[in-house]
Amino acid sequence: MLRIGVDVGGTNTDGVLIDVTRLHEPSRGVLAHYKAPTTTDVSKGIEEAVREVLRLASVSPTEVASVSIGTTAFINAVLEADARRLAKVAVIRLSSVFTKQCPPFIDFPRPLRILTEGHVGYVDGGFEIDGREIRPINEAQIVEQCAIVKEKGLKNVSTFNIVVLTGIFSSLDNDGKQEIAAKAIIERELGPSVNVVASREVGQVGLLERENASILNASILTFAQRTIRGFQNAMRTLELTCPLFLTQNDGTLTTAASAARLPIRTFASGPTNSMRGAAFLAGLDDRTRGSSEVEKGKSTIVVDVGGTTSDVGVLLPSGFPRQAASYIEVGGVRTNFAMADVQSIALGGGSVVHAAEDGKVSVGPESVGYNLTRDARVFGGNVLTTTDIIVASGRAELGDKALVSDVSADTVAQGVQRIKKLLENIIDKMKTSPEDITVLLVGGGSIISPDELAGVKEIIRPPFFGVANAVGAAMAKVAGEIDTIEILAGRDIHTVVEAIKKQAIAKAIAAGADPATVKIVEVTNLPVQYVTNQATRIIVKAAGDLAAQAVASVDGAEFVLVDVSESNEGEKSLTNEAEATEGSGIGEAPIDIDTYKPTILPDRAWKLTELDIEWIAEGCAVVGTGGGGSSYPPFLMSRAALRAGKEILVADPNDVPEEQLFVRVGFMGSPSVGMERLQGGDELPSASRALMQYIGATEFAGFIAEEIGGGNGVQPMIVAAKTGKTVLDCDLMGRAYPNMYQTIPGAYDLPNSLTPCAISDGMGSTIVLPSARNLKAVEDILRAVATEMGSKAGVAGYPMSRKNCSDYGVPHSVSQAWRLGRAIALCRKHNDLKGIPRALLGLQNGACLFVGKIVDVRREVRKGFTWGEVTIAPLLEEEEEDGGSPGGALGGTTLPVKPDDRLVIPFQNENLYAYILSATGEKTIHTTVPDLITVLDSQNGAALGTPEYRYGLRVTVMAFAGHPLWTTTEGLACGGPEAFGLDIEFKTIGAYRDPVSVVKEFASA
């Protein structure tokens, strides 16, 4: 059986012809390969590549069993925000009363939002995390939304209607009760031409990100259909009658018709094709792996060196690429569809080599790219490139070596060393353990790589490495994946997983996999935090070879798509609309953050802007010490409130009368639920109203955060915007803690420190807890109630006077979060990431404890909390990207460390303490709770949550002094080491410094 694989790159379109009956031969069945220039009309380049491999192999088109294509055409339409290729989309959420504070398109860049937002509607529906329906779908509501869509005339350039359906926890709906049922209603109401995208078919758990991916998918549907029709026309021109497949992001195949329905699944197939092709050519695929690293359960790194960049990915023992983190940005939009974890660096065969006057040599980031044969020195050009350096070193024969004879030996040696260091650094970042690893080297620019790299035990350059991407397309597998949440209370996990495995295998076979070759390649169990019913997210993937009978069964109905003709008039109207936004006031003028001053009103109220909220959210993440939940969704909600015309005012405690009352607010529940069941807006107001009614109070001044750390630090701003109240520049922790009784009022047993309180789900269920036998009982009771309410609920605590807030809280903690966020933003703007520790320590006493990379992470979920520890090793001098370390700029605040020392941070949701572990096993504790220990990503300065810790991340560990109320006997009993069952003494990092009020500083500015 003959297969053709094609991969469309930015410069070249690679084609390869493989005989799958000759895979055992040294050639791995490759009969012919060819590189054609990528054309504006990608179909032309594909046509040339396929024609040439057929000619070179003297093969008749009738002998070809299948053609598989990998392309970046669809993602480019999004990245370029091309009005000619994007259409408006209607979004209908099955969410009942929830999610309204975080509406669709909320985090789209404005130009892209203008091009794609057509209609937003909300109807009943959605599921709780345990599979219960929040509400059944309401057909009348869906019909009403269809009428609105029809009236608005949302039509893309080929007169197709486009609708996206997003339901809360729709991935749990295996019976098709909601999204699938609603899809049938919409198709009935809007007719056969409608394109309806159900989000459960597109993305994973995470409503906003899954919806974003679905919107992007929907917006390019017509363009995708037109493009794939072009592919089919090219095949007809070549007299190919075999089925057409497209490669997906995870390295598997999909039919042309399926790709036309879900083009987003093909967005990033290029790097995946390279990884799969490299493994196949090196003999590491399932058929021939023998004693290879794959069979031994080892991961393999693939380095694809092109003309401008090097793409590096990890091939798992399953033979499939390691998937990227939960969230991926595409065109500035956060999405969560499956994509390979690929890191790129500016290093390729055309990278420019710079020799400075002081003799120092650097490489890139500029590149001559596809002009290598014109501009490189060895080809008669005048630009010194990495290819010139390698030729001058004698390690490759290319062009005319005499043309680089004048390049000094020192320049060559430094250039080779810099190339080596760049590759070693990116490989180390991608490794999953400190062990040496096997590297597969492919790509046309791979000649610049040295034969030996630190941390690499073997470098394999497989045959036909220059067309590994096309080989990967030709030999892609067929997969089936089940991603669901199961309640394991009273059930055997092995029985549950085995049943899901059978579903995944059946799904793969239904997609065209050969039953004889299908096997399970991935099983992942992810226990959900803060729930008592053992809810666990389970992901199972099965894969197998494309079955011959599946190829034969792809008939003409599947092969031929609807005739989608271009409508220049429609395209022009979209272009005009995009152009009309220029200079129209849509979008704010860029803000100079160096000179920015917050707005302080005459009455000394701080009126927040979008920039203020962005900085506050960033600062809340820093003081979250690894926990507190993501501050990103609350930031979006606060920003949306401002854009809707609401005001958010912050009051300095010193300006507020002592007797004025402030209600304590925050959310209780699982972060996993917060990813799906975004708040509707009435949870905290409902809890507040019920509480105030119970205690007989009618007036209160505003809201205060229970904890400033993480997402709960931003929640008072959202509810204040909705109710017209004020936010007090204060909180009751000064950080984040895992238990709600771990507040300063709770530590000092302040009357009404936790009760009475109220909890509400925002859709009619509200409970007031008048009292409890002790503080821990409040936590246990409310946690059980929150679980019944879907594992997320708004909590309002007994209102405190401004005096008690100041005496038993952390005044000006909102100001401090703002300053922390501003400090990070300024360092980013000035490309001074290494200055971030110094900037933060200018705001609070502490130390930069450690600069290094994560070399080990251990975690487990016990009693609803994530326990574990992270181990960090110091960076070696050669691992530092441009010499020096963040600590070096701090004037001695970084702890003295030896090369063999390790920093270890145990955590229970939040970081608990930090100690140095020496090579001899000596343990030196440097700081503990209640002081704040924060791990920053050294690459961007962002604070990392404990779920984000992973091997290879370059991190900077900061410690800040905790509020002195936490360091007393009462404070330590509640929030110190003993509160977490640790038999260690509290050790502080320094004396606490009172934050400076933003109002005080800028009121007279």
JSON list of C-alpha atoms in Angstrom, two decimals, residues 3-8 14-16 46 50 64 66-71 235 242-247 252-254 273 469-476 546:
[
{"chain": "A", "resi": 3, "resn": "ARG", "atom": "CA", "xyz": [0.92, 6.55, 0.99]},
{"chain": "A", "resi": 4, "resn": "ILE", "atom": "CA", "xyz": [1.75, 10.16, 0.19]},
{"chain": "A", "resi": 5, "resn": "GLY", "atom": "CA", "xyz": [2.56, 12.61, 2.96]},
{"chain": "A", "resi": 6, "resn": "VAL", "atom": "CA", "xyz": [2.71, 16.39, 2.46]},
{"chain": "A", "resi": 7, "resn": "ASP", "atom": "CA", "xyz": [3.67, 19.08, 4.96]},
{"chain": "A", "resi": 8, "resn": "VAL", "atom": "CA", "xyz": [3.13, 22.73, 4.05]},
{"chain": "A", "resi": 14, "resn": "ASP", "atom": "CA", "xyz": [7.60, 18.77, 1.43]},
{"chain": "A", "resi": 15, "resn": "GLY", "atom": "CA", "xyz": [6.24, 15.64, -0.19]},
{"chain": "A", "resi": 16, "resn": "VAL", "atom": "CA", "xyz": [7.14, 11.99, 0.35]},
{"chain": "A", "resi": 46, "resn": "ILE", "atom": "CA", "xyz": [1.02, 20.67, -2.81]},
{"chain": "A", "resi": 50, "resn": "VAL", "atom": "CA", "xyz": [2.85, 15.29, -5.12]},
{"chain": "A", "resi": 64, "resn": "VAL", "atom": "CA", "xyz": [-1.78, 5.48, -4.15]},
{"chain": "A", "resi": 66, "resn": "SER", "atom": "CA", "xyz": [-4.10, 7.78, 0.64]},
{"chain": "A", "resi": 67, "resn": "VAL", "atom": "CA", "xyz": [-2.80, 11.35, 0.77]},
{"chain": "A", "resi": 68, "resn": "SER", "atom": "CA", "xyz": [-2.18, 13.03, 4.14]},
{"chain": "A", "resi": 69, "resn": "ILE", "atom": "CA", "xyz": [-1.55, 16.77, 4.40]},
{"chain": "A", "resi": 70, "resn": "GLY", "atom": "CA", "xyz": [-0.29, 18.92, 7.25]},
{"chain": "A", "resi": 71, "resn": "THR", "atom": "CA", "xyz": [-0.85, 22.67, 6.86]},
{"chain": "A", "resi": 235, "resn": "MET", "atom": "CA", "xyz": [-5.78, 15.73, -6.31]},
{"chain": "A", "resi": 242, "resn": "CYS", "atom": "CA", "xyz": [-7.70, 7.96, -3.13]},
{"chain": "A", "resi": 243, "resn": "PRO", "atom": "CA", "xyz": [-9.04, 9.49, 0.12]},
{"chain": "A", "resi": 244, "resn": "LEU", "atom": "CA", "xyz": [-7.61, 12.74, 1.47]},
{"chain": "A", "resi": 245, "resn": "PHE", "atom": "CA", "xyz": [-6.67, 13.04, 5.13]},
{"chain": "A", "resi": 246, "resn": "LEU", "atom": "CA", "xyz": [-5.31, 15.94, 7.18]},
{"chain": "A", "resi": 247, "resn": "THR", "atom": "CA", "xyz": [-2.96, 15.58, 10.11]},
{"chain": "A", "resi": 252, "resn": "THR", "atom": "CA", "xyz": [-3.21, 11.58, 14.24]},
{"chain": "A", "resi": 253, "resn": "LEU", "atom": "CA", "xyz": [-5.28, 11.63, 11.06]},
{"chain": "A", "resi": 254, "resn": "THR", "atom": "CA", "xyz": [-8.69, 13.01, 10.31]},
{"chain": "A", "resi": 273, "resn": "ASN", "atom": "CA", "xyz": [4.53, 15.67, 12.06]},
{"chain": "A", "resi": 469, "resn": "ASN", "atom": "CA", "xyz": [7.58, 16.33, 8.63]},
{"chain": "A", "resi": 470, "resn": "ALA", "atom": "CA", "xyz": [6.13, 14.87, 5.42]},
{"chain": "A", "resi": 471, "resn": "VAL", "atom": "CA", "xyz": [7.02, 11.34, 6.60]},
{"chain": "A", "resi": 472, "resn": "GLY", "atom": "CA", "xyz": [5.16, 12.00, 9.84]},
{"chain": "A", "resi": 473, "resn": "ALA", "atom": "CA", "xyz": [2.11, 13.08, 7.85]},
{"chain": "A", "resi": 474, "resn": "ALA", "atom": "CA", "xyz": [2.22, 9.95, 5.70]},
{"chain": "A", "resi": 475, "resn": "MET", "atom": "CA", "xyz": [2.55, 7.58, 8.66]},
{"chain": "A", "resi": 476, "resn": "ALA", "atom": "CA", "xyz": [0.20, 9.30, 11.12]},
{"chain": "A", "resi": 546, "resn": "LEU", "atom": "CA", "xyz": [-5.00, 3.46, 9.56]}
]
